[in-house]
Coordinates of C-alpha atoms in Angstrom, one line a residue:
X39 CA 4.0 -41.6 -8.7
X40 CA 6.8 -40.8 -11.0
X41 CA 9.8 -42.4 -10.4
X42 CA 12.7 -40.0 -11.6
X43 CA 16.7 -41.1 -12.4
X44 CA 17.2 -39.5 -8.5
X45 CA 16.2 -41.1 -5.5
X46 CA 16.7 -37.5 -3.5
X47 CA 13.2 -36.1 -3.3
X48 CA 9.4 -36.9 -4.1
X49 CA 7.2 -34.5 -5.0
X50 CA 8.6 -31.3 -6.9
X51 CA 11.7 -29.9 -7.2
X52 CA 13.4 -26.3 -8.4
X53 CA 15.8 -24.5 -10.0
X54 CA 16.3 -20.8 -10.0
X55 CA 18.2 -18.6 -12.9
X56 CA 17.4 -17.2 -15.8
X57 CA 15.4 -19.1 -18.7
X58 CA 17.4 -18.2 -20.9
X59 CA 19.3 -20.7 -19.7
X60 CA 16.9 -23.4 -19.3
X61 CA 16.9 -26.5 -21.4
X62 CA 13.0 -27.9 -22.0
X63 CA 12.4 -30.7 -23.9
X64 CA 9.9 -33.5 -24.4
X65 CA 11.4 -35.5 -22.1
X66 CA 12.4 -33.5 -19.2
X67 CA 11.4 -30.1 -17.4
X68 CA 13.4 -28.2 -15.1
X69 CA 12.1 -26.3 -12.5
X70 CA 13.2 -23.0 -11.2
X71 CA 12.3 -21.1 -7.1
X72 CA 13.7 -19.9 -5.0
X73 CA 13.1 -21.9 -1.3
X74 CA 11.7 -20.2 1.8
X75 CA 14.5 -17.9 2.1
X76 CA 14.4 -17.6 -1.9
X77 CA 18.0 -18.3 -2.0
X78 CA 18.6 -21.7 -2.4
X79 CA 19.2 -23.3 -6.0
X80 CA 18.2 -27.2 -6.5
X81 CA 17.9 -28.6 -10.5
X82 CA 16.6 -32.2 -11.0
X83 CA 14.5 -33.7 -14.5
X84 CA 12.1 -35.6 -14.8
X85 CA 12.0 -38.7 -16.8
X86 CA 8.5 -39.1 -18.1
X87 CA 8.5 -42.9 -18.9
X88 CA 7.0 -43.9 -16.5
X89 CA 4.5 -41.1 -15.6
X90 CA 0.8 -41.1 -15.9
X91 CA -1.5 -39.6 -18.5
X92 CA -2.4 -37.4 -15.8
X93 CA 1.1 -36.2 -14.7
X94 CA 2.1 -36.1 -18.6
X95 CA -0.5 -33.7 -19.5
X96 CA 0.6 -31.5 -16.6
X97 CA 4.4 -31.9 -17.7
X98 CA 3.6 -31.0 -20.9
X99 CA 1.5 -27.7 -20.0
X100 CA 4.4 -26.5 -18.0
X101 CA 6.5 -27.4 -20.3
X102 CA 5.0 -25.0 -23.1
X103 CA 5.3 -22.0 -20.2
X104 CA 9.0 -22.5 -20.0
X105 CA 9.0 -22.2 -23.9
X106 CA 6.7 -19.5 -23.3
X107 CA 9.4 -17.8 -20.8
X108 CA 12.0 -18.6 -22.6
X109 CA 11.0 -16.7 -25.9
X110 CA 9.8 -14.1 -23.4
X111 CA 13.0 -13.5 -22.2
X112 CA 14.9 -13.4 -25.5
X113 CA 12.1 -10.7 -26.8
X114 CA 12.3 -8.7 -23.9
X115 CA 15.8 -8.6 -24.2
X116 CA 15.5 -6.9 -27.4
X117 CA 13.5 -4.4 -26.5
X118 CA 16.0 -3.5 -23.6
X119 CA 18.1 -2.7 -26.1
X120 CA 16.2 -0.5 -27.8
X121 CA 14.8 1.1 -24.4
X122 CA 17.5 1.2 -22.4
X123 CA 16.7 -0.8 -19.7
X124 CA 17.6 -4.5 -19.3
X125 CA 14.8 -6.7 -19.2
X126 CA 15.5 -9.7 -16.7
X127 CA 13.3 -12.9 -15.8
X128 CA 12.7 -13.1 -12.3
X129 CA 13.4 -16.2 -10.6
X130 CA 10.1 -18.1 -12.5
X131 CA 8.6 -21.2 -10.9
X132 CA 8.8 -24.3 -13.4
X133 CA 7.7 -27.4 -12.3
X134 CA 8.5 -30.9 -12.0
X135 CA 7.9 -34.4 -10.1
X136 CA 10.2 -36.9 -9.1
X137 CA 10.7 -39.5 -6.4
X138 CA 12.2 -39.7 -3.1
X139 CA 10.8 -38.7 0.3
X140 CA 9.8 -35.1 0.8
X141 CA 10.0 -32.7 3.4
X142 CA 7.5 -31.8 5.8
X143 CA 6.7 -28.2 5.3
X144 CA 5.7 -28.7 1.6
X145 CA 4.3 -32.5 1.8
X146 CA 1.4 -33.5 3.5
X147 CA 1.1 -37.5 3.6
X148 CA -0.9 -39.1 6.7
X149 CA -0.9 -42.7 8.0
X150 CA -2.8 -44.2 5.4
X151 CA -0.7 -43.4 2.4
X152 CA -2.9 -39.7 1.9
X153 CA -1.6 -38.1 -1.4
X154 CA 1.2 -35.8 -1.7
X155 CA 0.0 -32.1 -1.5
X156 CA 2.9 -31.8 -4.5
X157 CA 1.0 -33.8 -6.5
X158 CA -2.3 -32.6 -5.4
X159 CA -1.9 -29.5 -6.4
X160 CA -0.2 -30.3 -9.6
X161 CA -3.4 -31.9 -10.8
X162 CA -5.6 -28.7 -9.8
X163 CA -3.3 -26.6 -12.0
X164 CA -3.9 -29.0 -14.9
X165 CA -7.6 -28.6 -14.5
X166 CA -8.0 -25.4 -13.1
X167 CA -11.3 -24.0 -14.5
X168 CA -13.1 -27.2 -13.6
X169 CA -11.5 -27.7 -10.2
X170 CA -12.2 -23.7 -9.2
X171 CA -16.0 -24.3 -10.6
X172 CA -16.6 -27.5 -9.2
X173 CA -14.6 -27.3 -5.8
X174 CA -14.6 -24.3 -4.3
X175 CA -14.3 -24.9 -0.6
X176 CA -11.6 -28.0 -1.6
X177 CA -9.8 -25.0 -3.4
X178 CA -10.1 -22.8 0.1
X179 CA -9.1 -25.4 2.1
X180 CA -6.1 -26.2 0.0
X181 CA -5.3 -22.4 0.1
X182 CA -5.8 -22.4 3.5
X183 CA -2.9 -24.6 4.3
X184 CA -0.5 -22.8 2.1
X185 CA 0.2 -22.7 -1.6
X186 CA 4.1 -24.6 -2.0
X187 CA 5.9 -22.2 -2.6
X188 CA 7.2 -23.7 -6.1
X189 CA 3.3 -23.4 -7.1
X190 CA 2.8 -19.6 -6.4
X191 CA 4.0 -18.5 -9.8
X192 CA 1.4 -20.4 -11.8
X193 CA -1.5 -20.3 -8.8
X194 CA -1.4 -17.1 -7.7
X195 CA -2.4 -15.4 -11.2
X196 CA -4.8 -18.2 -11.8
X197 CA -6.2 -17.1 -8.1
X198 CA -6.8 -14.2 -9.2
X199 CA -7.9 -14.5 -12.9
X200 CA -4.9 -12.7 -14.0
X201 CA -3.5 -15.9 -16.0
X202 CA -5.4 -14.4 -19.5
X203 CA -5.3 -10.6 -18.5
X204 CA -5.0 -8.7 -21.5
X205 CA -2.8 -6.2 -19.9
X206 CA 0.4 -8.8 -20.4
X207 CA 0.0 -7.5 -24.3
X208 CA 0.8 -4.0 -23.3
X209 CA 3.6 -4.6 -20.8
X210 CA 6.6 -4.7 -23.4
X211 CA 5.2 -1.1 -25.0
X212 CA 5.0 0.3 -21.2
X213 CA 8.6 -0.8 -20.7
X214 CA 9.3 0.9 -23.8
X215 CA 7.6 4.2 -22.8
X216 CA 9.1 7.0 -20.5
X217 CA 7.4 7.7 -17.2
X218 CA 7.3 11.0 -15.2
X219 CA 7.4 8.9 -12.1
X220 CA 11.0 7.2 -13.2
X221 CA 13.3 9.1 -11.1
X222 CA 11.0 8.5 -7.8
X223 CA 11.0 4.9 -8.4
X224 CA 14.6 4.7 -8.8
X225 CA 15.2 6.7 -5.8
X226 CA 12.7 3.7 -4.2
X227 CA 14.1 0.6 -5.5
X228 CA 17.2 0.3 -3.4
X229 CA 15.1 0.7 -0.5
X230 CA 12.4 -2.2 -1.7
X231 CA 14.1 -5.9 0.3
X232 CA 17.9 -4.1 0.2
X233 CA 18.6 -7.6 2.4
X234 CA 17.3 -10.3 -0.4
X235 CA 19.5 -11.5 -2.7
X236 CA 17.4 -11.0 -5.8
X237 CA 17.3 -7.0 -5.2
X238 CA 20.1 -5.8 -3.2
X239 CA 22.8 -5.4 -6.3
X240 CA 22.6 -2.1 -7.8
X241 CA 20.8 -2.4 -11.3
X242 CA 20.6 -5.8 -11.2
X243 CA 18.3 -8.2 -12.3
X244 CA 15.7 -7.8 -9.8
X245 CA 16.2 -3.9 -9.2
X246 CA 15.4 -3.8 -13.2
X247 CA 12.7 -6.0 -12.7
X248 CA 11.2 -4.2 -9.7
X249 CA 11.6 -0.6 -12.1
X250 CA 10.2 -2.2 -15.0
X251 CA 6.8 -3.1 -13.6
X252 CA 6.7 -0.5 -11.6
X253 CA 6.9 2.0 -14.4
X254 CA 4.5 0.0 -16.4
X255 CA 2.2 0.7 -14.0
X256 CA 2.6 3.9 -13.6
X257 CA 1.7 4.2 -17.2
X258 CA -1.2 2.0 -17.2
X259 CA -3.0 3.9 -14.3
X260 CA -1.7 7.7 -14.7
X261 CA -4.2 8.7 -11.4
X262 CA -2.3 6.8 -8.6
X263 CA 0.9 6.6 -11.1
X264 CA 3.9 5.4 -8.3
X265 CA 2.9 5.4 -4.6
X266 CA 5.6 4.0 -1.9
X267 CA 5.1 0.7 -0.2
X268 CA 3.7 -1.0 -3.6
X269 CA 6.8 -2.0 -4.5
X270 CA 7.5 -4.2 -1.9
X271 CA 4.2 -6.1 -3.4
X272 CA 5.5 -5.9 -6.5
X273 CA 9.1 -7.5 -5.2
X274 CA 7.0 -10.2 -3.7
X275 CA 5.0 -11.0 -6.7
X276 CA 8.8 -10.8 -9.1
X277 CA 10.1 -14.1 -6.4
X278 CA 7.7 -15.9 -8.1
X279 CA 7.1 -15.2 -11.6
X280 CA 8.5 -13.6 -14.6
X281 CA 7.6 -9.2 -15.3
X282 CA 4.2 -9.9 -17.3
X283 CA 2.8 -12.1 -14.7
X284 CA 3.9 -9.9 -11.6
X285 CA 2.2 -6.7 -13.5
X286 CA -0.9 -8.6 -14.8
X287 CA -1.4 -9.9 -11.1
X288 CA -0.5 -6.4 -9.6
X289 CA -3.1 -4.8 -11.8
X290 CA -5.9 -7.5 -10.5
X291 CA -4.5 -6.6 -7.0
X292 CA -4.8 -2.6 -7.4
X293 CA -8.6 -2.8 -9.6
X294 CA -10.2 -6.0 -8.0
X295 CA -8.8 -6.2 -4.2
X296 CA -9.6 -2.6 -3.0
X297 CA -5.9 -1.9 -3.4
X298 CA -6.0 1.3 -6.2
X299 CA -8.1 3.4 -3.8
X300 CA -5.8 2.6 -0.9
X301 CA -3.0 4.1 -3.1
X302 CA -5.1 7.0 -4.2
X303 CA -3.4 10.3 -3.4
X304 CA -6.5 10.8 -1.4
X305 CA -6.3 7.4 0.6
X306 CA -9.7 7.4 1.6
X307 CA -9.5 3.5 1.6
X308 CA -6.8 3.0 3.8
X309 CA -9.2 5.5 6.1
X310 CA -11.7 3.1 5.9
X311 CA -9.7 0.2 6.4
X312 CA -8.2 1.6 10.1
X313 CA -12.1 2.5 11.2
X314 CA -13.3 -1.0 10.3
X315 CA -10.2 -2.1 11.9
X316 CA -10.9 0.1 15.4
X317 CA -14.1 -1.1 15.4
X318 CA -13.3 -5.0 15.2
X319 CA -10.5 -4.2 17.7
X320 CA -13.2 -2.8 19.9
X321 CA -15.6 -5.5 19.8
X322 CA -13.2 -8.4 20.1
X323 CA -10.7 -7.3 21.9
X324 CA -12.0 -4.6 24.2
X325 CA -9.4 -4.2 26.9
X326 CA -6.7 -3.6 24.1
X327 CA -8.9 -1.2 22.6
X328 CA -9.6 0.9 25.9
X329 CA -6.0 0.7 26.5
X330 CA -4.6 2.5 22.8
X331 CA -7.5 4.9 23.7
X332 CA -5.9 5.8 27.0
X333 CA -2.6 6.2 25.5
X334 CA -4.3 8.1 22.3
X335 CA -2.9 5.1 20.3
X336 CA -4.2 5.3 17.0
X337 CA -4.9 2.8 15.0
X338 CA -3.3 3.7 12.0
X339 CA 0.0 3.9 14.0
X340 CA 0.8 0.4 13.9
X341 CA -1.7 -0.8 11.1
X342 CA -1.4 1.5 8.1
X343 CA 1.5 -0.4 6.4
X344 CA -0.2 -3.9 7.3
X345 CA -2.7 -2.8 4.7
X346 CA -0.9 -0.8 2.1
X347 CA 2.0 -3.6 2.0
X348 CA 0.2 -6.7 2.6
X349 CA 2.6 -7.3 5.7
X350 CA 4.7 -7.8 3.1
X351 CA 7.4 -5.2 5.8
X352 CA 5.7 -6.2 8.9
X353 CA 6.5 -10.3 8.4
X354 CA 9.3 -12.5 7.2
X355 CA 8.6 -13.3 3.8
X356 CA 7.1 -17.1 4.2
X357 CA 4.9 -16.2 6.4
X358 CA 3.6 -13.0 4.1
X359 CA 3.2 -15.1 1.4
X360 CA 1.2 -17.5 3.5
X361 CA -1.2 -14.2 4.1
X362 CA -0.8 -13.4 0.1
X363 CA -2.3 -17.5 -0.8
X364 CA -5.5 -16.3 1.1
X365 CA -5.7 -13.0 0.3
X366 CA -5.9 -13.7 -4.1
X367 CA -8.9 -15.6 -2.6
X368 CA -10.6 -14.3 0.2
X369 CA -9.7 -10.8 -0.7
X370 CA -9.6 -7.8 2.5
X371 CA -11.1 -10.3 5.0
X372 CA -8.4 -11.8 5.3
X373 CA -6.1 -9.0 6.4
X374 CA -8.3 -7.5 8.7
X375 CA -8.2 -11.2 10.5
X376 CA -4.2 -11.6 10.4
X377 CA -4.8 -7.9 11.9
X378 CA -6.7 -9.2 15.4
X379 CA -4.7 -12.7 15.4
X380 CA -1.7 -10.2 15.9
X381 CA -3.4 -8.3 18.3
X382 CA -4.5 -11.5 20.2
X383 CA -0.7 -13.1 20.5
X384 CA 1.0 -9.6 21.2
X385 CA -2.4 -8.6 23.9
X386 CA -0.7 -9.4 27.3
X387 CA 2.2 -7.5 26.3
X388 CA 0.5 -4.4 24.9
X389 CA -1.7 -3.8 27.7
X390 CA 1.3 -3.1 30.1
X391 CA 3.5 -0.7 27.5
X392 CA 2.8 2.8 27.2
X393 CA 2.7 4.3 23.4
X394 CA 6.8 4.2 23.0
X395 CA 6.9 0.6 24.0
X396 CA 3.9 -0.6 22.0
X397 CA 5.5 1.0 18.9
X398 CA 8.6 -0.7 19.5
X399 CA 6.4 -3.9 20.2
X400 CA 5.0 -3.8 17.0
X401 CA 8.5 -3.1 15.2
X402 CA 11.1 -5.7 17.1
X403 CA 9.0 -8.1 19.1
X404 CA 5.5 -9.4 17.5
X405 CA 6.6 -10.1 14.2
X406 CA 9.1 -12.9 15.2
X407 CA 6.1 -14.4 17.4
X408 CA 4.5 -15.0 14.4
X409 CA 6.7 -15.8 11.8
X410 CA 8.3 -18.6 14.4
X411 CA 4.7 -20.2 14.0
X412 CA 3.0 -19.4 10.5
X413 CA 0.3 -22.0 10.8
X414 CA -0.3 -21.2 14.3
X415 CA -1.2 -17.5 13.0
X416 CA -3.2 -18.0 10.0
X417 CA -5.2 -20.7 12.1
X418 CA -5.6 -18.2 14.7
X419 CA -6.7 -15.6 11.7
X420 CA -9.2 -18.0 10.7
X421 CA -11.1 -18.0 13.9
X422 CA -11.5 -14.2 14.1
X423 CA -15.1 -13.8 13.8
X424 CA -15.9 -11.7 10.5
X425 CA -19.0 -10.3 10.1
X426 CA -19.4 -9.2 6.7
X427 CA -22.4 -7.3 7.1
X428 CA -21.2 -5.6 9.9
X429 CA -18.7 -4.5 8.2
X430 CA -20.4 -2.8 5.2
X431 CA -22.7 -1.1 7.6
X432 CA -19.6 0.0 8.9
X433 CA -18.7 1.6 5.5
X434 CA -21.6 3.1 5.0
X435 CA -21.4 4.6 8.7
X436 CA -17.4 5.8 7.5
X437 CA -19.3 7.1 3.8
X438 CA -21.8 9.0 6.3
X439 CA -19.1 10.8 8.6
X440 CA -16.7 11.8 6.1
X441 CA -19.7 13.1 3.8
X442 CA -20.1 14.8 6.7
X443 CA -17.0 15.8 7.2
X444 CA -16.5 17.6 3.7
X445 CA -20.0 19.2 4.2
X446 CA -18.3 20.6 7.9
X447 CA -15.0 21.6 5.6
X448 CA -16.8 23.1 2.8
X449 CA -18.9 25.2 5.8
X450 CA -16.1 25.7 7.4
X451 CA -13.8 26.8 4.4
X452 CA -17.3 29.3 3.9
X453 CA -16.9 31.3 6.8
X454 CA -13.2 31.4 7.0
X455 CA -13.8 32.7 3.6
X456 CA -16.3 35.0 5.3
X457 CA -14.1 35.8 8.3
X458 CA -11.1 36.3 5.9
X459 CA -13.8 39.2 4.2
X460 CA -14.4 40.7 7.9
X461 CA -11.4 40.5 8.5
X462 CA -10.5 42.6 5.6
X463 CA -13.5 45.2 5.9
X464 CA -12.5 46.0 9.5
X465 CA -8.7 46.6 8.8
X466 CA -10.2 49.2 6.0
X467 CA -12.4 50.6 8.8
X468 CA -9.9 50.7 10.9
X469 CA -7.5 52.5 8.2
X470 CA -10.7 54.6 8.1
X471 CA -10.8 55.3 11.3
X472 CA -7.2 55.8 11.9
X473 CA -7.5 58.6 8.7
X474 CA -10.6 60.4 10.4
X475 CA -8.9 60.7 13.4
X476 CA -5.9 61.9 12.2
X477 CA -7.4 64.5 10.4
X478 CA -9.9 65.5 13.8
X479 CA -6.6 65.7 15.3
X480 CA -5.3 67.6 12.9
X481 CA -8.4 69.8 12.9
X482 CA -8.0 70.4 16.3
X483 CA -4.8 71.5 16.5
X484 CA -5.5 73.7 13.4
X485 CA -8.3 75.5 15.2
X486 CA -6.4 75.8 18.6
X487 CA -3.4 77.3 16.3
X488 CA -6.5 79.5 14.4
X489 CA -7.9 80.7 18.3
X490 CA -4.3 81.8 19.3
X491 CA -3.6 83.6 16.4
X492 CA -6.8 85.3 16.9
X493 CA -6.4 86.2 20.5
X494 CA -2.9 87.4 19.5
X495 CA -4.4 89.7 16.4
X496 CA -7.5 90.9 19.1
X497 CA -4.7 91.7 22.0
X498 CA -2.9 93.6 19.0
X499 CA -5.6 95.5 18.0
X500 CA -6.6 96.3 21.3
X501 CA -3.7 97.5 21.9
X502 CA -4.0 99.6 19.0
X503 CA -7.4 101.0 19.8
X504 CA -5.8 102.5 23.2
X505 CA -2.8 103.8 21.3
X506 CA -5.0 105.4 18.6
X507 CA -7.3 106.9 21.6
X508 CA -4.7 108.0 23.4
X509 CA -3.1 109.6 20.2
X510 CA -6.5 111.3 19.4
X511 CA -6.8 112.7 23.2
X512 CA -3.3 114.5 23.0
X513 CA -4.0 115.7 19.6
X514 CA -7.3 117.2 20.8
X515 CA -5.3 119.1 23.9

């Protein structure tokens, strides 16, 4: 172990700021996080004397990413000038070892001395590619138990193979660009954690942030451009790691974790995501699931942002980067299991509220259930039996009924279309028909009008005929 100039901690330590202000050298590296409530500011160096080969090559390799964030930040900070937007770091994880005594949440030590999880991990990130290759399910289990929270910045894009993205390249010309979906995102940010420190001042650093990779997003896939509720993945991702990081790994998150269609304007796999989900609900829980069907609870009522967000809104943020850890890994599953361990602790309750209470259930009361007992939850989550298989034939099932769906839509677009014509033809008949009347009418009153004047001009001449008789019968006498 590396024994520091403080005796106050051992294991890894943090400081959070910008790195522009950090001062790296060969002999030191500071260290910046936030801690679980991403608030808190520590900064200690390390004096690598006394260090191993091991821990020297690690120091050194995180060393050259503060460099690396430092000349980041100065070069972004040009282009802000030119763009018109300030370009801020985010609170970037840097890290360091030292000695002392550690706390429980983030250490792991048994009876016999076991190694600290610090340190652990620290040695994984030195040796990633060979560690992921060569020990997977050590990798899962690590995961498992929770990334520390100081580590997410540099394991979370290496979980998801967004350390060497290429996409980093194009993030300063993005940021440069204009967007048509500015003005929506702006309207969005002050809604995105308006409670956490890092985003509630108005155009500060982490609002600027949040709009800068959210725009260069926007640019980078024009078809889902902006869509609400990805920001508050996005925020998540900027606690832990500098703009370029945060949009390589939310570009790895919206192509390779199911997450673009989901924010499709179509949302056909959110769709999916709450039939797979009513169907696990069924099988594993079944009296829950005859209970929302008797209160026509749908599924999407209470689930829909646990998949578009990550229950990055649902939970307190520990315990939703907990999920996140797993989720770079495991990918979907993982949700869907957080999903029925919810159900599971909030069951008792649900089954004896109506559809008013259960919403209000799932809004005030089950989150703080689980967020007072993260490792209870995720080890409940990793019970839930998953069937994989299941679960694709499920898809397929989905794929089937809203194929045939579209084929009942385009039939029934057909012969509204065809009704719309019938429609049409019978108001003309009935115009018709109103016409041909009118003029029978008319007709008929002509002809009466035509038979009067006739019986008038008969009586007249009639009349005539007896006067011109009786004119002739006088003449005659």
């Amino acid at each position: 172990m590396v024994r520091g100039h403080t005796s106050e901690a051992n294991g890894l330590r943090v400081v959070s700021g910008s790195p522009q202000g950090s001062d790296c050298t060969m002999s030191s590296v500071m260290v910046a996080h936030s801690d679980s409530e991403f608030n808190n500011n520590h900064a200690l160096i390390l004096n690598n004397n006394e260090a191993s080969p091991e821990e020297l090559a690690l120091l050194a390799k995180l060393e050259e990413a503060n460099r690396l964030i430092e000349a980041d930040a100065k070069s972004l900070n040009s282009i802000s000038n030119n763009s018109g937007h300030s370009r801020k770091s985010s609170d970037t994880s840097q890290i360091s070892l030292t000695s002392g005594t550690s706390s429980s949440q983030d250490r792991n030590c048994g009876e016999d001395g076991e190694e600290d999880v610090w340190s652990v991990w620290g040695r994984v990130v030195n040796d990633w590619d060979t560690t992921y290759k060569k020990k997977t399910a050590f990798i899962k289990e690590m995961v498992r138990k929770g990334v520390p929270h100081p580590f997410r910045g540099i394991v979370w894009p290496l979980l998801c193979s967004a350390h060497d993205s290429p996409v980093k390249k194009q993030y300063a010309d993005y940021i440069k660009a204009t967007s048509a979906c500015e003005k929506v995102i702006r309207r969005d940010i002050a809604r995105t954690y308006p409670e956490h420190d890092f985003f509630k001042e108005k155009d500060g650093m982490g609002q600027e942030s949040l709009f800068n990779v959210m725009k260069a997003y926007s640019l980078h896939d024009r078809e889902v451009g902006y869509c609400q509720g990805s920001g508050f993945i996005v925020g998540l991702l900027l606690m832990q790691m500098p703009e370029e990081e945060a949009f390589a790994v939310f570009v790895k998150l919206m192509q390779d974790y199911r997450m673009r269609d989901m924010f499709k304007p179509t949302m056909a796999e959110l769709g999916l995501c709450m039939y797979q989900l009513e169907n696990l609900v069924q099988e594993l829980i079944p009296d829950l699931h005859v209970h929302f069907q008797s209160q026509s609870f749908h599924t999407s009522m209470y689930a829909s942002s646990w998949f578009l967000t990550l229950f990055t809104t649902a939970l307190a943020l520990p315990t939703a980067c907990r999920i996140i850890d797993v989720f770079l890994l495991e990918g979907m599953e993982v949700i869907f299991k957080v999903a029925i361990a919810l159900l599971t602790i909030g069951k008792e309750d649900l089954l004896c509220l109506d559809m008013e209470g259960m919403l209000k259930f799932f809004q005030k009361d089950l989150p703080p259930r689980a967020d007072a007992d993260p490792d209870g939850l995720m080890n409940l989550s990793y019970n839930v039996k998953f069937n994989a298989k299941k679960m694709k034939k499920l898809e397929k099932e989905y794929t089937v009924m809203k194929i045939k769906e579209q084929e009942e839509m385009v039939e029934l677009r057909r012969l509204r279309s065809e009704n719309r014509l019938l429609r049409q033809r019978v108001e003309l008949l009935e115009a018709e028909s109103s016409e041909l009347a009118d003029r029978l009418v008319r007709g008929q009153v002509s002809r009466a009008e035509e038979e009067e004047t006739t019986f008038v001009v008969q009586r007249e001449l009639a009349a005539l005929r007896h006067s011109h008789l009786e004119t002739t019968h006088q003449l005659e006498l």
